[in-house]
Amino acid sequence: MRTDSSPGTLPAREHLPAAPAGTPVLDVVIPVYNEEKDLQPCVRRLHEHLDRTFPYAFRITIADNASTDTTPRVAARLAAEIPEVTLFRLEQKGRGRALRAVWSASDAPVLAYMDVDLSTDLNALLPLVAPLISGHSDLAIGSRLARSSRVVRGPKREFISRAYNLILRGSLQARFSDAQCGFKAIRRDVAQVLLPLVEDTGWFFDTEMLVLAERAGLRIHEVPVDWVDDPDSTVHIVKTATDDLKGVWRIGRALATGSLPLDRITRPFGDDPRDREIKDVPTGLARQLVGFCVVGALSTLFYLLLYSGFRVFTGSQVANALALLVSAIANTAANRRLTFGVRGRGGAVRHQAQGLVVFGIGLALTSGSLAALNAATSEPAHSTELAVLIAANLAATVLRFLLFRAWVFPDRRDGDPAPAASHTPVHPLASPAFSTARHDPYGPLPQRTPRYTHDTAQWGRDATAQLQPVRPHDTDPRDSR
């Protein structure tokens, strides 16, 4: 539950609607810098694989990162010879910069990228993008660290890769297993709102994108891959590792301060349309209870430490009031950010004022309990005072959660009517329309008819039609099947 919804919030996942014949469903980007030797065999091998196995129309985009050798000429020749290959030239280096530029301009509903060395077995490509086409997931990554993956590489790279992923798990609580594998895909509607939040333009681009997506609650699909190390890789390991650690620090600090507007890339509760028809069911209750209990346990410990410190030089009632006041302010701030997902400074003063009213109720309960204890015995033991305060705080905690949820941090969208289909975010992939074709095993595809212009490297988006998925080999006489 969030009180500050954003107009950029993603709609619930849906199958991609059907596309007209020839419309690329998948755009595979190959970022290159001075790869004149490897580029041609890579593109031809990838094109042959997609032409033979991929059931829909596709595009291969070569993203040239300011190469200084003959890479641009090789890429231009490939684009001229193969209709599905296009060239995108950038005058600055940076893999992240290349992916951002091409993905932002592409009209394909599913966007992917892979390294030019093709270390990853291409048989994993269709399993990588199928969950995005079907609407099951938002992003997909190849994982070399899955149990069923088969990986051939030296001990140095193995150690660096595993150490880096341990750092991500320990510092950013990342749950995905392999951030560095050059084999990833994303839905275009997700990329439109996620990429503007990603700052890195180099090798850390992947990690930053995945961390933000995971923190926003997007679904990341992992595919075990077979991977063979390229001994001629031009990646500078030490510099890349240093830049990655700087990126981890930057993202960790941004997440800790709440400066990232992750609300704009969240999914609503219930991807199944039937879930959106359920009435009067509070969403996110289980998650809020867990967060509230964690914050409450830490606040109680903080409160008891404060009470014990204040009790040294003052009476029990004054010590209780001071400890409860300080811990209540901290508790409201923590619940605002961690339990109810409210970010930014808007409404913070009002929330603290309402939290103080809730504090007053808690103060009345705990003070009344202490008064009753002092009435029962003139000099109660310190341990008895703590036990009474804990019991009183448990009762106050239940009431505090109910007041926080219903009054201090209410869901402003609870009473709002569901938006009409015409008011869904204006991206075409967000359209609730979808195909009813039953023979398609991967679900319906997006409505698009692109127009690509080689000299501007932009794709048009002005025509729409409904057609069945393209399967080029169903009637191809060259097909040995």
CSV table of C-alpha atoms in Angstrom, one decimal:
chain,number,residue,atom,x,y,z
A,1,MET,CA,0.0,0.0,0.0
A,2,ARG,CA,1.4,3.4,-1.0
A,3,THR,CA,-0.1,6.8,-0.3
A,4,ASP,CA,1.8,8.6,-3.1
A,5,SER,CA,0.9,6.9,-6.3
A,6,SER,CA,2.6,7.9,-9.5
A,7,PRO,CA,1.0,8.3,-12.9
A,8,GLY,CA,3.9,6.3,-14.3
A,9,THR,CA,2.9,3.1,-12.3
A,10,LEU,CA,2.9,0.1,-14.6
A,11,PRO,CA,-0.4,-1.7,-15.3
A,12,ALA,CA,-0.8,-5.4,-14.4
A,13,ARG,CA,1.0,-7.8,-16.8
A,14,GLU,CA,-0.9,-9.0,-19.8
A,15,HIS,CA,-0.1,-11.0,-22.8
A,16,LEU,CA,1.2,-9.0,-25.7
A,17,PRO,CA,-1.5,-8.4,-28.3
A,18,ALA,CA,-1.2,-9.8,-31.8
A,19,ALA,CA,1.1,-8.1,-34.2
A,20,PRO,CA,0.9,-7.6,-38.0
A,21,ALA,CA,3.1,-9.8,-40.2
A,22,GLY,CA,6.7,-8.7,-40.4
A,23,THR,CA,6.6,-6.6,-37.2
A,24,PRO,CA,9.6,-7.4,-35.1
A,25,VAL,CA,8.6,-9.0,-31.8
A,26,LEU,CA,12.2,-9.3,-30.6
A,27,ASP,CA,15.0,-6.8,-31.0
A,28,VAL,CA,18.4,-8.3,-30.1
A,29,VAL,CA,21.1,-5.7,-29.5
A,30,ILE,CA,24.8,-6.5,-29.9
A,31,PRO,CA,26.9,-3.7,-28.4
A,32,VAL,CA,30.4,-3.6,-30.0
A,33,TYR,CA,33.6,-1.6,-29.7
A,34,ASN,CA,36.4,-2.4,-32.1
A,35,GLU,CA,35.1,-5.9,-32.8
A,36,GLU,CA,35.9,-6.1,-36.5
A,37,LYS,CA,37.0,-9.8,-36.3
A,38,ASP,CA,34.1,-11.2,-34.2
A,39,LEU,CA,31.2,-9.1,-35.4
A,40,GLN,CA,30.4,-10.8,-38.7
A,41,PRO,CA,30.5,-14.5,-37.5
A,42,CYS,CA,28.5,-13.4,-34.4
A,43,VAL,CA,25.7,-11.7,-36.4
A,44,ARG,CA,25.5,-14.5,-39.1
A,45,ARG,CA,25.4,-17.2,-36.5
A,46,LEU,CA,22.7,-15.4,-34.4
A,47,HIS,CA,20.7,-14.6,-37.5
A,48,GLU,CA,20.8,-18.2,-38.7
A,49,HIS,CA,19.7,-19.4,-35.3
A,50,LEU,CA,16.8,-17.0,-35.0
A,51,ASP,CA,15.7,-17.6,-38.6
A,52,ARG,CA,15.7,-21.3,-37.9
A,53,THR,CA,14.1,-21.5,-34.4
A,54,PHE,CA,12.4,-18.2,-33.5
A,55,PRO,CA,8.6,-18.4,-34.3
A,56,TYR,CA,8.1,-14.6,-34.7
A,57,ALA,CA,9.6,-11.8,-36.7
A,58,PHE,CA,12.8,-10.4,-35.2
A,59,ARG,CA,15.5,-7.7,-35.6
A,60,ILE,CA,19.2,-7.7,-34.8
A,61,THR,CA,20.6,-4.3,-34.0
A,62,ILE,CA,24.4,-3.7,-34.0
A,63,ALA,CA,25.1,-0.9,-31.5
A,64,ASP,CA,28.5,0.5,-32.4
A,65,ASN,CA,30.1,2.3,-29.5
A,66,ALA,CA,32.4,4.8,-31.3
A,67,SER,CA,34.6,2.0,-32.8
A,68,THR,CA,37.9,3.3,-34.3
A,69,ASP,CA,38.7,0.2,-36.5
A,70,THR,CA,36.7,-1.2,-39.4
A,71,THR,CA,33.8,-2.3,-37.2
A,72,PRO,CA,31.4,0.3,-38.7
A,73,ARG,CA,32.1,-0.8,-42.2
A,74,VAL,CA,31.6,-4.5,-41.3
A,75,ALA,CA,28.3,-3.6,-39.5
A,76,ALA,CA,27.1,-1.5,-42.5
A,77,ARG,CA,27.8,-4.4,-44.9
A,78,LEU,CA,25.9,-6.8,-42.7
A,79,ALA,CA,22.9,-4.4,-42.5
A,80,ALA,CA,22.9,-4.1,-46.3
A,81,GLU,CA,23.1,-7.9,-46.9
A,82,ILE,CA,20.6,-9.1,-44.2
A,83,PRO,CA,17.2,-7.4,-44.0
A,84,GLU,CA,16.7,-8.2,-40.3
A,85,VAL,CA,20.0,-6.5,-39.4
A,86,THR,CA,20.3,-2.8,-38.6
A,87,LEU,CA,23.1,-0.5,-37.5
A,88,PHE,CA,23.0,2.1,-34.7
A,89,ARG,CA,26.1,4.3,-34.4
A,90,LEU,CA,27.0,6.1,-31.1
A,91,GLU,CA,29.9,8.5,-30.9
A,92,GLN,CA,30.6,7.7,-27.2
A,93,LYS,CA,31.7,4.5,-25.5
A,94,GLY,CA,29.7,2.6,-22.9
A,95,ARG,CA,27.6,-0.6,-23.1
A,96,GLY,CA,24.9,0.9,-20.9
A,97,ARG,CA,24.8,4.0,-23.1
A,98,ALA,CA,24.4,1.8,-26.2
A,99,LEU,CA,21.6,-0.3,-24.7
A,100,ARG,CA,19.7,2.7,-23.4
A,101,ALA,CA,19.9,4.4,-26.8
A,102,VAL,CA,18.7,1.4,-28.8
A,103,TRP,CA,16.1,0.1,-26.4
A,104,SER,CA,14.6,3.6,-26.0
A,105,ALA,CA,14.3,4.0,-29.8
A,106,SER,CA,13.1,0.4,-30.6
A,107,ASP,CA,9.5,-0.4,-31.3
A,108,ALA,CA,9.8,-4.2,-30.6
A,109,PRO,CA,7.8,-5.2,-27.5
A,110,VAL,CA,10.6,-7.5,-26.3
A,111,LEU,CA,14.2,-6.1,-26.1
A,112,ALA,CA,17.3,-8.2,-25.5
A,113,TYR,CA,21.0,-8.0,-25.7
A,114,MET,CA,24.0,-10.4,-25.8
A,115,ASP,CA,27.7,-10.0,-26.0
A,116,VAL,CA,29.4,-10.2,-29.4
A,117,ASP,CA,31.5,-13.2,-28.4
A,118,LEU,CA,28.3,-15.4,-28.1
A,119,SER,CA,29.7,-17.1,-25.0
A,120,THR,CA,26.2,-18.1,-24.1
A,121,ASP,CA,24.6,-21.0,-25.9
A,122,LEU,CA,21.9,-19.6,-28.2
A,123,ASN,CA,19.5,-22.4,-27.3
A,124,ALA,CA,18.7,-20.4,-24.2
A,125,LEU,CA,17.4,-17.4,-26.2
A,126,LEU,CA,13.8,-18.6,-26.7
A,127,PRO,CA,13.4,-19.7,-23.0
A,128,LEU,CA,14.8,-16.2,-22.1
A,129,VAL,CA,12.2,-14.2,-24.0
A,130,ALA,CA,9.2,-16.5,-23.9
A,131,PRO,CA,8.1,-15.4,-20.3
A,132,LEU,CA,8.2,-11.8,-21.5
A,133,ILE,CA,6.1,-12.5,-24.5
A,134,SER,CA,3.5,-14.4,-22.5
A,135,GLY,CA,3.3,-11.7,-19.8
A,136,HIS,CA,4.6,-13.9,-17.0
A,137,SER,CA,7.7,-11.7,-16.3
A,138,ASP,CA,9.1,-8.2,-16.7
A,139,LEU,CA,12.8,-9.0,-17.2
A,140,ALA,CA,14.8,-12.1,-17.9
A,141,ILE,CA,18.4,-12.9,-17.3
A,142,GLY,CA,20.7,-15.8,-18.2
A,143,SER,CA,22.4,-17.3,-15.1
A,144,ARG,CA,25.8,-19.0,-15.1
A,145,LEU,CA,25.5,-19.7,-11.4
A,146,ALA,CA,22.4,-21.9,-11.5
A,147,ARG,CA,22.8,-25.5,-10.5
A,148,SER,CA,22.0,-26.8,-13.9
A,149,SER,CA,24.2,-24.3,-15.8
A,150,ARG,CA,27.3,-25.7,-17.5
A,151,VAL,CA,30.1,-23.2,-17.5
A,152,VAL,CA,33.7,-23.3,-18.8
A,153,ARG,CA,35.9,-20.5,-17.5
A,154,GLY,CA,39.1,-19.9,-15.5
A,155,PRO,CA,39.2,-19.8,-11.7
A,156,LYS,CA,40.0,-16.1,-11.7
A,157,ARG,CA,36.8,-15.1,-13.5
A,158,GLU,CA,34.8,-17.6,-11.5
A,159,PHE,CA,36.0,-16.2,-8.2
A,160,ILE,CA,35.4,-12.6,-9.3
A,161,SER,CA,31.9,-13.4,-10.5
A,162,ARG,CA,30.8,-15.2,-7.4
A,163,ALA,CA,32.4,-12.6,-5.1
A,164,TYR,CA,30.6,-9.8,-6.9
A,165,ASN,CA,27.3,-11.5,-6.6
A,166,LEU,CA,27.9,-12.1,-2.9
A,167,ILE,CA,28.6,-8.4,-2.5
A,168,LEU,CA,25.3,-7.6,-4.2
A,169,ARG,CA,23.4,-10.0,-1.9
A,170,GLY,CA,25.1,-8.7,1.2
A,171,SER,CA,24.9,-5.0,0.5
A,172,LEU,CA,21.8,-4.5,-1.7
A,173,GLN,CA,19.9,-7.7,-0.7
A,174,ALA,CA,19.8,-8.8,-4.4
A,175,ARG,CA,18.1,-12.1,-4.9
A,176,PHE,CA,19.0,-12.7,-8.6
A,177,SER,CA,21.9,-15.0,-9.0
A,178,ASP,CA,24.0,-13.5,-11.9
A,179,ALA,CA,24.2,-9.8,-12.6
A,180,GLN,CA,27.1,-9.9,-15.1
A,181,CYS,CA,26.0,-12.4,-17.6
A,182,GLY,CA,25.7,-10.7,-21.0
A,183,PHE,CA,22.4,-12.3,-21.9
A,184,LYS,CA,19.3,-10.3,-20.8
A,185,ALA,CA,15.9,-9.3,-22.0
A,186,ILE,CA,13.2,-6.8,-20.9
A,187,ARG,CA,9.7,-5.9,-22.0
A,188,ARG,CA,9.6,-2.5,-23.8
A,189,ASP,CA,6.8,-1.1,-21.6
A,190,VAL,CA,9.0,-1.8,-18.5
A,191,ALA,CA,12.1,-0.4,-20.2
A,192,GLN,CA,10.3,2.9,-20.9
A,193,VAL,CA,9.8,3.7,-17.2
A,194,LEU,CA,12.8,1.8,-15.8
A,195,LEU,CA,15.6,3.1,-18.0
A,196,PRO,CA,15.2,6.8,-17.0
A,197,LEU,CA,16.1,5.8,-13.4
A,198,VAL,CA,19.3,4.0,-14.4
A,199,GLU,CA,22.3,6.4,-14.3
A,200,ASP,CA,25.2,4.1,-15.2
A,201,THR,CA,26.4,4.1,-18.9
A,202,GLY,CA,29.0,1.3,-18.6
A,203,TRP,CA,29.2,-2.2,-17.3
A,204,PHE,CA,27.3,-1.5,-14.1
A,205,PHE,CA,24.2,-0.7,-16.2
A,206,ASP,CA,22.9,-4.3,-16.0
A,207,THR,CA,23.3,-4.5,-12.2
A,208,GLU,CA,21.6,-1.1,-11.5
A,209,MET,CA,18.7,-2.0,-13.8
A,210,LEU,CA,18.2,-5.4,-12.0
A,211,VAL,CA,18.4,-4.0,-8.5
A,212,LEU,CA,15.9,-1.2,-9.2
A,213,ALA,CA,13.5,-3.6,-10.9
A,214,GLU,CA,13.7,-6.0,-8.0
A,215,ARG,CA,13.3,-3.3,-5.4
A,216,ALA,CA,10.2,-2.1,-7.3
A,217,GLY,CA,8.7,-5.6,-7.1
A,218,LEU,CA,9.1,-6.5,-10.8
A,219,ARG,CA,9.4,-10.1,-11.7
A,220,ILE,CA,12.8,-11.3,-13.0
A,221,HIS,CA,12.9,-14.6,-14.7
A,222,GLU,CA,16.2,-16.6,-14.6
A,223,VAL,CA,17.3,-19.1,-17.3
A,224,PRO,CA,20.2,-21.5,-16.6
A,225,VAL,CA,22.7,-21.1,-19.5
A,226,ASP,CA,25.7,-23.0,-20.9
A,227,TRP,CA,28.5,-20.6,-21.1
A,228,VAL,CA,32.1,-20.8,-22.4
A,229,ASP,CA,34.6,-18.1,-21.5
A,230,ASP,CA,36.1,-16.0,-24.3
A,231,PRO,CA,39.9,-15.9,-23.6
A,232,ASP,CA,40.2,-12.9,-26.0
A,233,SER,CA,37.7,-10.7,-24.1
A,234,THR,CA,38.7,-7.0,-24.0
A,235,VAL,CA,37.0,-6.3,-20.6
A,236,HIS,CA,39.4,-4.7,-18.1
A,237,ILE,CA,38.6,-6.7,-15.0
A,238,VAL,CA,40.2,-4.4,-12.4
A,239,LYS,CA,38.7,-1.2,-13.7
A,240,THR,CA,35.3,-2.8,-14.2
A,241,ALA,CA,35.3,-4.2,-10.7
A,242,THR,CA,36.2,-0.8,-9.3
A,243,ASP,CA,33.4,1.0,-11.2
A,244,ASP,CA,31.0,-1.7,-10.1
A,245,LEU,CA,31.8,-1.2,-6.4
A,246,LYS,CA,31.3,2.5,-6.9
A,247,GLY,CA,28.0,1.8,-8.4
A,248,VAL,CA,27.0,-0.5,-5.6
A,249,TRP,CA,27.8,2.3,-3.1
A,250,ARG,CA,25.8,4.9,-5.1
A,251,ILE,CA,22.7,2.6,-5.4
A,252,GLY,CA,22.9,1.6,-1.8
A,253,ARG,CA,23.0,5.2,-0.6
A,254,ALA,CA,20.1,6.1,-2.9
A,255,LEU,CA,18.0,3.2,-1.7
A,256,ALA,CA,18.8,4.1,2.0
A,257,THR,CA,17.8,7.7,1.6
A,258,GLY,CA,14.7,6.9,-0.4
A,259,SER,CA,15.7,9.2,-3.3
A,260,LEU,CA,14.7,6.8,-6.1
A,261,PRO,CA,11.0,7.1,-7.2
A,262,LEU,CA,10.5,3.4,-7.4
A,263,ASP,CA,6.7,3.8,-7.1
A,264,ARG,CA,6.5,4.7,-10.8
A,265,ILE,CA,7.6,1.2,-11.9
A,266,THR,CA,5.6,-0.9,-9.5
A,267,ARG,CA,3.0,-3.4,-10.6
A,268,PRO,CA,-0.5,-3.3,-9.0
A,269,PHE,CA,-1.7,-6.3,-6.9
A,270,GLY,CA,-3.0,-9.1,-9.0
A,271,ASP,CA,-1.8,-9.8,-12.5
A,272,ASP,CA,-4.8,-12.0,-13.0
A,273,PRO,CA,-7.8,-9.9,-14.1
A,274,ARG,CA,-9.9,-11.8,-11.6
A,275,ASP,CA,-7.8,-10.4,-8.7
A,276,ARG,CA,-8.8,-6.9,-9.8
A,277,GLU,CA,-12.5,-7.7,-9.3
A,278,ILE,CA,-12.1,-8.6,-5.7
A,279,LYS,CA,-13.7,-6.0,-3.5
A,280,ASP,CA,-12.9,-4.9,0.1
A,281,VAL,CA,-9.7,-6.9,0.4
A,282,PRO,CA,-6.8,-4.8,1.7
A,283,THR,CA,-3.8,-5.3,-0.5
A,284,GLY,CA,-0.3,-5.8,0.9
A,285,LEU,CA,-1.6,-6.7,4.4
A,286,ALA,CA,0.8,-9.6,4.9
A,287,ARG,CA,3.8,-7.5,3.8
A,288,GLN,CA,2.8,-4.6,6.0
A,289,LEU,CA,2.3,-6.9,9.0
A,290,VAL,CA,5.8,-8.3,8.6
A,291,GLY,CA,7.3,-4.8,8.2
A,292,PHE,CA,5.4,-3.4,11.1
A,293,CYS,CA,6.4,-6.3,13.4
A,294,VAL,CA,10.1,-5.9,12.5
A,295,VAL,CA,9.9,-2.1,13.0
A,296,GLY,CA,7.9,-2.7,16.2
A,297,ALA,CA,10.5,-5.2,17.6
A,298,LEU,CA,13.3,-2.8,17.0
A,299,SER,CA,11.3,0.2,18.4
A,300,THR,CA,10.5,-1.8,21.5
A,301,LEU,CA,14.2,-2.6,22.1
A,302,PHE,CA,15.1,1.1,21.5
A,303,TYR,CA,12.3,2.2,23.9
A,304,LEU,CA,13.5,-0.2,26.6
A,305,LEU,CA,17.1,1.0,26.3
A,306,LEU,CA,15.9,4.6,26.5
A,307,TYR,CA,13.7,3.9,29.5
A,308,SER,CA,16.5,2.2,31.3
A,309,GLY,CA,18.8,5.1,30.6
A,310,PHE,CA,16.3,7.8,31.6
A,311,ARG,CA,15.3,5.8,34.7
A,312,VAL,CA,18.7,6.3,36.2
A,313,PHE,CA,18.1,10.0,36.9
A,314,THR,CA,14.3,10.4,36.9
A,315,GLY,CA,11.1,8.7,38.0
A,316,SER,CA,9.4,5.9,36.1
A,317,GLN,CA,6.6,8.1,34.7
A,318,VAL,CA,9.0,10.8,33.3
A,319,ALA,CA,11.4,8.1,32.0
A,320,ASN,CA,8.5,6.3,30.3
A,321,ALA,CA,7.2,9.5,28.7
A,322,LEU,CA,10.6,10.6,27.4
A,323,ALA,CA,11.5,7.1,26.1
A,324,LEU,CA,8.1,6.7,24.4
A,325,LEU,CA,8.2,10.1,22.8
A,326,VAL,CA,11.6,9.6,21.2
A,327,SER,CA,10.9,6.0,20.1
A,328,ALA,CA,7.5,7.0,18.7
A,329,ILE,CA,9.0,9.6,16.4
A,330,ALA,CA,11.5,7.0,15.2
A,331,ASN,CA,8.8,4.4,14.9
A,332,THR,CA,6.6,6.7,12.8
A,333,ALA,CA,9.4,7.5,10.4
A,334,ALA,CA,10.4,3.9,10.0
A,335,ASN,CA,6.9,2.7,9.4
A,336,ARG,CA,6.3,5.5,7.0
A,337,ARG,CA,9.2,4.5,4.8
A,338,LEU,CA,9.5,0.7,5.3
A,339,THR,CA,6.0,-0.6,6.2
A,340,PHE,CA,3.8,1.7,4.1
A,341,GLY,CA,6.2,2.6,1.4
A,342,VAL,CA,5.8,6.4,1.6
A,343,ARG,CA,8.8,8.1,0.1
A,344,GLY,CA,9.7,11.8,-0.1
A,345,ARG,CA,9.1,14.6,2.3
A,346,GLY,CA,5.5,15.3,1.3
A,347,GLY,CA,3.1,14.9,4.3
A,348,ALA,CA,6.0,14.0,6.7
A,349,VAL,CA,5.0,16.7,9.2
A,350,ARG,CA,1.4,15.7,9.1
A,351,HIS,CA,2.3,12.0,9.5
A,352,GLN,CA,4.5,12.8,12.5
A,353,ALA,CA,1.7,14.9,14.1
A,354,GLN,CA,-0.8,12.0,13.6
A,355,GLY,CA,1.9,9.6,14.9
A,356,LEU,CA,2.1,11.7,18.1
A,357,VAL,CA,-1.7,11.3,18.6
A,358,VAL,CA,-1.1,7.6,18.4
A,359,PHE,CA,1.8,8.0,20.8
A,360,GLY,CA,-0.6,9.7,23.2
A,361,ILE,CA,-2.8,6.7,23.2
A,362,GLY,CA,0.2,4.4,23.8
A,363,LEU,CA,1.3,6.8,26.6
A,364,ALA,CA,-2.1,6.5,28.3
A,365,LEU,CA,-1.9,2.7,28.2
A,366,THR,CA,1.6,2.4,29.5
A,367,SER,CA,1.3,5.2,32.0
A,368,GLY,CA,-2.0,3.6,33.3
A,369,SER,CA,-0.2,0.3,33.6
A,370,LEU,CA,2.6,1.8,35.6
A,371,ALA,CA,0.1,3.7,37.8
A,372,ALA,CA,-1.7,0.4,38.5
A,373,LEU,CA,1.6,-1.3,39.3
A,374,ASN,CA,2.6,1.5,41.7
A,375,ALA,CA,-0.8,1.3,43.4
A,376,ALA,CA,-0.3,-2.4,43.9
A,377,THR,CA,3.2,-2.2,45.4
A,378,SER,CA,5.1,0.8,46.6
A,379,GLU,CA,8.5,-0.2,45.3
A,380,PRO,CA,8.2,-2.6,42.3
A,381,ALA,CA,11.3,-4.3,41.0
A,382,HIS,CA,12.8,-3.0,37.8
A,383,SER,CA,12.2,-6.3,36.0
A,384,THR,CA,8.5,-6.1,37.0
A,385,GLU,CA,8.2,-2.6,35.6
A,386,LEU,CA,9.7,-3.8,32.3
A,387,ALA,CA,7.4,-6.8,32.1
A,388,VAL,CA,4.3,-4.6,32.7
A,389,LEU,CA,5.5,-2.1,30.1
A,390,ILE,CA,6.1,-4.9,27.5
A,391,ALA,CA,2.5,-6.2,28.0
A,392,ALA,CA,1.1,-2.7,27.7
A,393,ASN,CA,3.2,-2.0,24.6
A,394,LEU,CA,1.9,-5.1,23.0
A,395,ALA,CA,-1.7,-3.9,23.4
A,396,ALA,CA,-0.7,-0.4,22.2
A,397,THR,CA,1.1,-2.0,19.2
A,398,VAL,CA,-2.0,-3.7,17.9
A,399,LEU,CA,-3.9,-0.4,18.2
A,400,ARG,CA,-1.1,1.5,16.6
A,401,PHE,CA,-1.0,-0.7,13.5
A,402,LEU,CA,-4.8,-0.3,13.0
A,403,LEU,CA,-4.6,3.5,13.4
A,404,PHE,CA,-1.5,3.7,11.1
A,405,ARG,CA,-3.2,1.7,8.4
A,406,ALA,CA,-6.6,3.3,8.5
A,407,TRP,CA,-5.8,6.9,9.5
A,408,VAL,CA,-2.1,7.9,9.3
A,409,PHE,CA,-1.1,6.1,6.1
A,410,PRO,CA,-4.4,5.2,4.3
A,411,ASP,CA,-4.4,3.9,0.8
A,412,ARG,CA,-5.8,6.8,-1.2
A,413,ARG,CA,-6.7,4.5,-4.0
A,414,ASP,CA,-8.9,2.3,-1.9
A,415,GLY,CA,-12.0,4.3,-2.7
A,416,ASP,CA,-11.1,5.3,-6.2
A,417,PRO,CA,-13.0,3.5,-9.0
A,418,ALA,CA,-10.9,1.3,-11.3
A,419,PRO,CA,-9.7,3.3,-14.3
A,420,ALA,CA,-11.3,2.7,-17.6
A,421,ALA,CA,-9.3,1.0,-20.3
A,422,SER,CA,-8.9,4.2,-22.2
A,423,HIS,CA,-7.1,5.8,-19.2
A,424,THR,CA,-4.5,3.1,-18.9
A,425,PRO,CA,-0.9,4.6,-19.4
A,426,VAL,CA,-0.6,5.5,-23.0
A,427,HIS,CA,2.0,2.9,-24.0
A,428,PRO,CA,0.6,0.5,-26.6
A,429,LEU,CA,1.8,-2.5,-24.7
A,430,ALA,CA,-0.3,-1.4,-21.7
A,431,SER,CA,-3.5,-1.9,-23.8
A,432,PRO,CA,-5.8,-4.5,-22.3
A,433,ALA,CA,-6.7,-5.8,-25.7
A,434,PHE,CA,-5.2,-9.2,-26.5
A,435,SER,CA,-5.5,-11.8,-29.1
A,436,THR,CA,-7.7,-14.9,-28.7
A,437,ALA,CA,-5.7,-17.0,-31.0
A,438,ARG,CA,-5.4,-20.4,-29.4
A,439,HIS,CA,-2.7,-22.0,-31.4
A,440,ASP,CA,0.1,-19.7,-30.2
A,441,PRO,CA,2.1,-21.4,-27.4
A,442,TYR,CA,3.7,-18.2,-26.2
A,443,GLY,CA,0.6,-16.0,-25.9
A,444,PRO,CA,-0.5,-13.0,-28.1
A,445,LEU,CA,1.8,-10.4,-29.4
A,446,PRO,CA,1.9,-6.6,-29.5
A,447,GLN,CA,0.0,-4.5,-32.0
A,448,ARG,CA,2.6,-2.6,-34.0
A,449,THR,CA,3.6,-1.9,-37.6
A,450,PRO,CA,7.0,-0.4,-37.6
A,451,ARG,CA,8.8,1.7,-40.2
A,452,TYR,CA,12.5,1.7,-39.8
A,453,THR,CA,14.7,4.3,-41.5
A,454,HIS,CA,18.4,3.4,-41.7
A,455,ASP,CA,19.7,7.0,-41.9
A,456,THR,CA,17.9,8.2,-38.7
A,457,ALA,CA,18.0,5.0,-36.7
A,458,GLN,CA,14.5,5.5,-35.6
A,459,TRP,CA,11.5,3.2,-35.8
A,460,GLY,CA,8.0,4.6,-36.8
A,461,ARG,CA,5.0,3.7,-34.7
A,462,ASP,CA,2.0,4.9,-36.7
A,463,ALA,CA,0.2,1.9,-38.0
A,464,THR,CA,-1.7,-0.9,-36.2
A,465,ALA,CA,-3.3,-4.1,-37.3
A,466,GLN,CA,-4.1,-7.6,-36.1
A,467,LEU,CA,-2.4,-10.6,-37.6
A,468,GLN,CA,-1.1,-14.0,-36.5
A,469,PRO,CA,2.5,-14.7,-35.4
A,470,VAL,CA,5.0,-15.1,-38.2
A,471,ARG,CA,6.4,-18.6,-38.5
A,472,PRO,CA,8.7,-18.3,-41.5
A,473,HIS,CA,9.5,-22.0,-41.9
A,474,ASP,CA,6.0,-23.4,-41.9
A,475,THR,CA,6.1,-23.4,-45.7
A,476,ASP,CA,9.8,-22.8,-46.4
A,477,PRO,CA,11.0,-25.6,-48.8
A,478,ARG,CA,14.5,-25.2,-47.4
A,479,ASP,CA,13.3,-26.5,-44.1
A,480,SER,CA,14.7,-30.1,-43.8
A,481,ARG,CA,11.8,-30.9,-41.4
